[in-house]
Coordinates of C-alpha atoms in Angstrom, one line a residue:
X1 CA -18.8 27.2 -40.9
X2 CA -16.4 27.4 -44.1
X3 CA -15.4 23.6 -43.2
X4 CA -13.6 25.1 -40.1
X5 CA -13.7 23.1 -36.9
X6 CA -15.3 24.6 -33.9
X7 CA -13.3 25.0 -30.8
X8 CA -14.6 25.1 -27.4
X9 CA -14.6 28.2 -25.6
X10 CA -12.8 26.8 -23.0
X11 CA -9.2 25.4 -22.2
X12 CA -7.7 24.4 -19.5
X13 CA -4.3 26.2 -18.2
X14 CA -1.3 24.1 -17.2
X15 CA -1.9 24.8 -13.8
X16 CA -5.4 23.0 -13.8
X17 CA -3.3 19.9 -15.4
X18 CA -1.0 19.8 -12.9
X19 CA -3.5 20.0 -9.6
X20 CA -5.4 17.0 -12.1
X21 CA -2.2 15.0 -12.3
X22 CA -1.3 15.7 -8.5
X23 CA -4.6 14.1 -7.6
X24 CA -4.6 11.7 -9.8
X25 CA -1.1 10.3 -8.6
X26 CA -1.7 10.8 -4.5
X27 CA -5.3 9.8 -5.2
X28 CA -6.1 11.7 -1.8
X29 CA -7.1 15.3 -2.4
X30 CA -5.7 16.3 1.3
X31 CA -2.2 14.6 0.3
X32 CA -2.5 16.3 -3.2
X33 CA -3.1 19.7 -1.4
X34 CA -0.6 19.6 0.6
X35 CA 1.9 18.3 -2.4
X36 CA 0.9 21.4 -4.2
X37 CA 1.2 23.7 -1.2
X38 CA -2.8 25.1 -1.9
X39 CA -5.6 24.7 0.5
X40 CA -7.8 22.0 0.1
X41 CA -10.7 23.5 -1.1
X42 CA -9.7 25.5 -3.9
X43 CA -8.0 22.1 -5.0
X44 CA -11.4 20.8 -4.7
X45 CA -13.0 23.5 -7.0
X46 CA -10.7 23.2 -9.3
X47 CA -11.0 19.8 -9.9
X48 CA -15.1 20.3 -9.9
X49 CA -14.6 22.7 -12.5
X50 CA -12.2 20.9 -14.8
X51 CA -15.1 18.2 -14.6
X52 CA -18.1 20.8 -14.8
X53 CA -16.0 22.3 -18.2
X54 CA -15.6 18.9 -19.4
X55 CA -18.7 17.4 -18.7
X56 CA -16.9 14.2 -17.3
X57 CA -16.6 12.7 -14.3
X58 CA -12.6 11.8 -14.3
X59 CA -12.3 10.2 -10.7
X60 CA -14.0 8.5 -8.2
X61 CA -14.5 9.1 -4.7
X62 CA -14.7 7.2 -1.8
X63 CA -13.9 7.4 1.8
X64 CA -10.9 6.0 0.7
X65 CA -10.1 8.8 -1.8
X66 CA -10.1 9.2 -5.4
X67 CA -9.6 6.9 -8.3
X68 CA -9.4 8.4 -11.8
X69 CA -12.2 6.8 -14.2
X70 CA -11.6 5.6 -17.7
X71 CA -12.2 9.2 -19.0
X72 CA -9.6 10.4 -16.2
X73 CA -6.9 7.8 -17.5
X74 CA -7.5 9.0 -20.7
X75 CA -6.8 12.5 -19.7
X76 CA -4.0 11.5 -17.6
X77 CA -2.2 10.0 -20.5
X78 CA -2.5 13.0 -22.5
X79 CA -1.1 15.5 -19.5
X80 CA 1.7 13.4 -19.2
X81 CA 2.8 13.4 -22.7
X82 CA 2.0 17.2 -22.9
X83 CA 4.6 17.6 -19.9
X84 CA 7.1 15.7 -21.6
X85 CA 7.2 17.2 -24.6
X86 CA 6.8 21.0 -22.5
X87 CA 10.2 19.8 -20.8
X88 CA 11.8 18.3 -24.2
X89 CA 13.1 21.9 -24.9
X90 CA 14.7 22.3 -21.3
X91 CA 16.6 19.3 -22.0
X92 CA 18.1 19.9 -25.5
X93 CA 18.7 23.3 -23.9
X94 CA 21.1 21.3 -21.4
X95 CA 22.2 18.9 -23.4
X96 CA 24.1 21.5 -25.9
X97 CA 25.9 22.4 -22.1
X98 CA 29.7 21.4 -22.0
X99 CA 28.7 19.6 -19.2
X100 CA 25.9 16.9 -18.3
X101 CA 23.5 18.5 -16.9
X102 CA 19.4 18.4 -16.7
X103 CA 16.8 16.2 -16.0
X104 CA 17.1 12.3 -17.0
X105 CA 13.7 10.2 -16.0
X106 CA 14.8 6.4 -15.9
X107 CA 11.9 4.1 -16.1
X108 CA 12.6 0.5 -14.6
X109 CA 11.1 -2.7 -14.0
X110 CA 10.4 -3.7 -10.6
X111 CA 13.1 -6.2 -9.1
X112 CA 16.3 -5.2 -11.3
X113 CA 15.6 -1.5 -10.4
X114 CA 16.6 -2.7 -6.5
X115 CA 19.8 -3.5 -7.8
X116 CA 20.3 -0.7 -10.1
X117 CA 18.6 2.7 -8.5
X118 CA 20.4 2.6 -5.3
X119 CA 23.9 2.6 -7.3
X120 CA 23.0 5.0 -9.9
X121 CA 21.6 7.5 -7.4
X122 CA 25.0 7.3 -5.7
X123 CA 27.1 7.6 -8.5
X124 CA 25.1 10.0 -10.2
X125 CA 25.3 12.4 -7.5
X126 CA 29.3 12.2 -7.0
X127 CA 30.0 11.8 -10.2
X128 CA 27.6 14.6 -12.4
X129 CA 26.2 16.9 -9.6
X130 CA 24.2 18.9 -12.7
X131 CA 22.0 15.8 -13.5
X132 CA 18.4 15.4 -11.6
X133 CA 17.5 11.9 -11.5
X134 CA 13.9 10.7 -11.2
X135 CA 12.2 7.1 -11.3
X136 CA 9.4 5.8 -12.5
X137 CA 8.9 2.2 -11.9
X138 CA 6.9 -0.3 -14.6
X139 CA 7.4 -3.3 -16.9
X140 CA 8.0 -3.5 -20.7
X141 CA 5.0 -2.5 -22.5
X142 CA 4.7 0.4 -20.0
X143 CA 8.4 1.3 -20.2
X144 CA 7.6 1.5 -24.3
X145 CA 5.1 3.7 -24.0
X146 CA 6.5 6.2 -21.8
X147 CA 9.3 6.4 -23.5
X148 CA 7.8 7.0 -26.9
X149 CA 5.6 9.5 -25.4
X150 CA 8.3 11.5 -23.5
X151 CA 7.6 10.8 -20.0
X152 CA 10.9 9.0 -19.7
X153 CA 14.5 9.8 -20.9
X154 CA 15.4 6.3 -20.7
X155 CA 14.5 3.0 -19.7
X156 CA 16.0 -0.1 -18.5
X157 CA 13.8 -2.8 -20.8
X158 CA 14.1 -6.6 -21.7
X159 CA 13.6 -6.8 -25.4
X160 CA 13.2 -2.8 -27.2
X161 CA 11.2 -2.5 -29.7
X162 CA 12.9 -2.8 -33.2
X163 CA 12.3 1.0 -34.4
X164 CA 13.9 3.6 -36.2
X165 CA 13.0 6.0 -33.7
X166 CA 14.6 3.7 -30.7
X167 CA 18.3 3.5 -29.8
X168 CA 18.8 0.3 -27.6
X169 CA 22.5 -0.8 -25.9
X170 CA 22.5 -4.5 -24.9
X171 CA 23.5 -5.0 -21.3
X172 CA 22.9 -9.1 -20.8
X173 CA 21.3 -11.7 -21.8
X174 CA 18.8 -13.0 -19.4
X175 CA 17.5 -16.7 -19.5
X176 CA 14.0 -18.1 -18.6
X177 CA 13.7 -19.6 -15.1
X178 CA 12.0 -21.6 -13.0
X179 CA 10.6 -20.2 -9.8
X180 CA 10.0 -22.0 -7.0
X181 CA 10.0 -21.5 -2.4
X182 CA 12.7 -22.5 -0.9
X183 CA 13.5 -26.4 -1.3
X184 CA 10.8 -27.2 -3.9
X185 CA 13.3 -27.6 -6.9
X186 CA 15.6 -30.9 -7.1
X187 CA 17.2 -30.4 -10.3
X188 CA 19.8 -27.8 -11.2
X189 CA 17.8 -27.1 -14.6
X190 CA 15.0 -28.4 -16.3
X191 CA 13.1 -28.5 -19.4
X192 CA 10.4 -26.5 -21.2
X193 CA 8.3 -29.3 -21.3
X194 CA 9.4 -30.3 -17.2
X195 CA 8.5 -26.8 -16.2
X196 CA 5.1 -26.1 -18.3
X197 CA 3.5 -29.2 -16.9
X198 CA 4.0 -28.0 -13.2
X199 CA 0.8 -26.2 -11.6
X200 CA 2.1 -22.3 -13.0
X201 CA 1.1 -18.9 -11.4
X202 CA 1.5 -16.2 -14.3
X203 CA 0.7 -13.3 -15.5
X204 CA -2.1 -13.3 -18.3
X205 CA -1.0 -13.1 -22.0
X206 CA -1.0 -9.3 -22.1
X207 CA 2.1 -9.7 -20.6
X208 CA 5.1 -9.9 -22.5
X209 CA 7.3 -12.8 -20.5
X210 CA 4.3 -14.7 -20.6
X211 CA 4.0 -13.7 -24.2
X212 CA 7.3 -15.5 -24.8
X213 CA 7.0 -18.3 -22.4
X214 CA 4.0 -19.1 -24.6
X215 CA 5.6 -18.9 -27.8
X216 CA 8.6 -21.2 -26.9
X217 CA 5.9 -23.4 -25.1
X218 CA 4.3 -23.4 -28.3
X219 CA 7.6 -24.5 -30.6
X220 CA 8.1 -27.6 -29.0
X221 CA 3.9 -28.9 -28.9
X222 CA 3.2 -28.4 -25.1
X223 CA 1.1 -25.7 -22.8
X224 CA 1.7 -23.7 -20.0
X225 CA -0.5 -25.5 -17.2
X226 CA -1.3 -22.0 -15.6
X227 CA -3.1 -22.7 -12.6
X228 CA -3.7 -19.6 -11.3
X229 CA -3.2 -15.8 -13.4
X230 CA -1.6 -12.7 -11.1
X231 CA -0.7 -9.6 -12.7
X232 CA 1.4 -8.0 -10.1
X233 CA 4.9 -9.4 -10.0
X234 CA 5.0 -9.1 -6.1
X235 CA 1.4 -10.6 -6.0
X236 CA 2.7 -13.4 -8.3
X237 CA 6.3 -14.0 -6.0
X238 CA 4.3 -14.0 -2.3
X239 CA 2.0 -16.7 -3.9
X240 CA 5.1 -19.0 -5.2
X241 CA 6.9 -18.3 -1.8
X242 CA 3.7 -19.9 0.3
X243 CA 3.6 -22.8 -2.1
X244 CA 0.7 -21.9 -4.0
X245 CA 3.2 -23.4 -7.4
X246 CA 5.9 -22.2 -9.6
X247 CA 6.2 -19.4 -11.9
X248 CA 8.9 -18.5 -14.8
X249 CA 10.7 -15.8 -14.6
X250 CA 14.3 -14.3 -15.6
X251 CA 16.5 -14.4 -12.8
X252 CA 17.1 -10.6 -12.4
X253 CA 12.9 -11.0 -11.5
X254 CA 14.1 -12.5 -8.4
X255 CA 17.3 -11.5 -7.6
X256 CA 16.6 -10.2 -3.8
X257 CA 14.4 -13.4 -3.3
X258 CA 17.3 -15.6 -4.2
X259 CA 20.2 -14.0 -2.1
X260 CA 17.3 -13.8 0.9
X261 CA 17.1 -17.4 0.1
X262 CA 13.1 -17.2 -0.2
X263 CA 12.7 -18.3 -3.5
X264 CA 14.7 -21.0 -5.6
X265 CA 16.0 -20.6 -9.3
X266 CA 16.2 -23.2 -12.0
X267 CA 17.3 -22.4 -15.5
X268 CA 15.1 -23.7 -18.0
X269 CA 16.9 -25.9 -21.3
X270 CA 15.2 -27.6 -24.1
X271 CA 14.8 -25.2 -25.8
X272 CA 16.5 -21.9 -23.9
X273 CA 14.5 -19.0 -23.4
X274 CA 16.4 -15.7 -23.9
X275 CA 15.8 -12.6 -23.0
X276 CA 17.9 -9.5 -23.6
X277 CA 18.1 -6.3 -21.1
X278 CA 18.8 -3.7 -22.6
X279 CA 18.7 0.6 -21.8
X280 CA 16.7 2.2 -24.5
X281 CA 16.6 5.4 -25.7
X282 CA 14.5 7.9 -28.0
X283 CA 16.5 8.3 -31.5
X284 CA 17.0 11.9 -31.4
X285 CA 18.2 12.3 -28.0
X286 CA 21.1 10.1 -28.6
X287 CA 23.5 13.2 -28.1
X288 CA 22.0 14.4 -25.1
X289 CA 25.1 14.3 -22.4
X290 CA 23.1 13.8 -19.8
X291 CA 21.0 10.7 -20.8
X292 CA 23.8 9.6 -22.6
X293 CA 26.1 9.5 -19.3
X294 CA 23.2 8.1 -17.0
X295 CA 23.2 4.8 -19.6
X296 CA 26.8 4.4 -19.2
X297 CA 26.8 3.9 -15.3
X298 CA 23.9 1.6 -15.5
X299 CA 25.9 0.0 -18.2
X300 CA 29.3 -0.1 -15.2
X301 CA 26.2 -1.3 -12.4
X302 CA 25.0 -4.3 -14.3
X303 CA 28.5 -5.4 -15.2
X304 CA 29.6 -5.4 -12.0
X305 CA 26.7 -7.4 -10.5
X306 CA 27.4 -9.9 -13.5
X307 CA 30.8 -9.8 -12.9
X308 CA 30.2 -10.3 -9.0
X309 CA 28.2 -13.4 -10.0
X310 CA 25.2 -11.6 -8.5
X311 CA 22.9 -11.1 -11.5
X312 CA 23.5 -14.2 -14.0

């Protein structure tokens, strides 16, 4: 073979990736169908094919639908960064425009996103009709990913990784709180060591809050007394409302909780546990108009709800 690697016969078109990724995200081929405006059956045989050619089996089926299997996340990853880099020369295309104009992807974490998408949508659309905005929702390891893979433009993310590759623009400085239902706190604040030896429902160590929470825990010789792990914020907040124990979190975590008056809030002291929010960005789109004018409202948003004494 002359050292030369053998290639497969086959390869699949773009097409076939997106009908993959459509099912993989409805994770119903009848919704997926539909999504893609093709009837159900060749959807079906595509997908059989893509798995016959492959010799995997990427989902899962059930009379519930379909669930992609390691081999399908795997895959999934891949057609996602493929798409984003496919796109990447639409957007510099736009971004050399006079204008702002394109597509800008904002990835968010759960709870602050409430706050932030509603306005941004708004003020987006009045203020630079050009721009298409799209969401994607996930926490800050995800967020880091996605974004150094291109399926973002920009995310909203405590704590950016320090890289040369990553510009990141401070918006606050959130502090560590503790999470209780409604009427279960008596103090206005409370220590480290106060809070850690409270029955705690949190997220396992993967989990970057907990990661810190940990550390700081750590510092001053005491242990989280986790009673019981969630990994799902909601999950984790419906258990603390029904009294199940306390969590920590940063305030903006429960911001609709607190003004619904559902959950309490306690700042944690002794020592303080920071956390900055910040919007990052890839390095070399830093001159993209677009992106670049999509961080500056959220930038205005956040201010104002700080400024409002709504997010502290």
């Amino acid at each position: 073979m002359n050292g030369q690697i053998a290639l497969p016969d086959w390869e699949p078109d773009i097409r076939t990736l997106r009908c993959f990724i459509t099912v993989a995200e409805e994770r119903n081929i009848t919704r997926a169908a539909s999504r893609l405006n093709i009837a159900q059956p060749a959807l079906s045989r595509k997908i059989a094919n893509l798995e016959r050619e492959l010799n995997l089996a990427l989902f899962e089926r059930s009379v519930r639908g379909v669930e992609v299997t390691p081999a399908g996340k795997i895959l999934l990853d891949r057609a996602y960064t493929l798409f984003g880099q496919l796109a990447q020369p639409f957007h510099d295309v736009t971004a050399s425009s006079e204008r702002p104009a394109g597509t800008v992807v904002v990835g968010m974490p759960p709870t602050p996103g409430e706050f932030i998408a509603p306005p941004l949508l708004r003020r987006v659309k009045e203020r630079f009709p050009d721009i298409e905005l799209r969401f994607k929702e996930g926490f800050s390891r995800e967020l880091e990913d996605w974004l150094l893979t291109g399926q973002i433009s920009l995310a909203v993310m405590h704590n950016p990784p320090d890289r040369a590759d990553i510009s990141s623009q401070e918006l606050l400085i959130e502090k560590l709180h503790l999470i209780g239902q409604t009427g279960s706190l008596d103090k206005p604040f409370y220590t480290l060591a106060e809070a850690a030896a409270l029955p705690l429902i949190m997220p396992s160590r993967a989990n970057y809050l907990r990661l810190l929470a940990d550390q700081h825990a750590e510092q001053i010789g005491c242990e989280l007394n986790v009673t019981q792990r969630v990994d799902g914020v909601w999950h984790l907040k419906a258990l603390v409302r029904d009294g199940h124990g306390f969590t920590l979190l940063t305030f903006g975590g429960v911001l609709t909780e607190f003004h619904l008056g559902t959950l309490v809030a306690a700042p944690i002291v002794e020592p303080e546990v920071q956390w900055r929010l910040c919007t990052a960005i890839k390095f070399d789109q830093r001159q993209n108009m677009a992106i670049k004018a999509v961080e500056a409202v959220i930038a205005d948003i956040v201010g104002e709800l700080v400024e409002g004494n709504i997010w502290h």
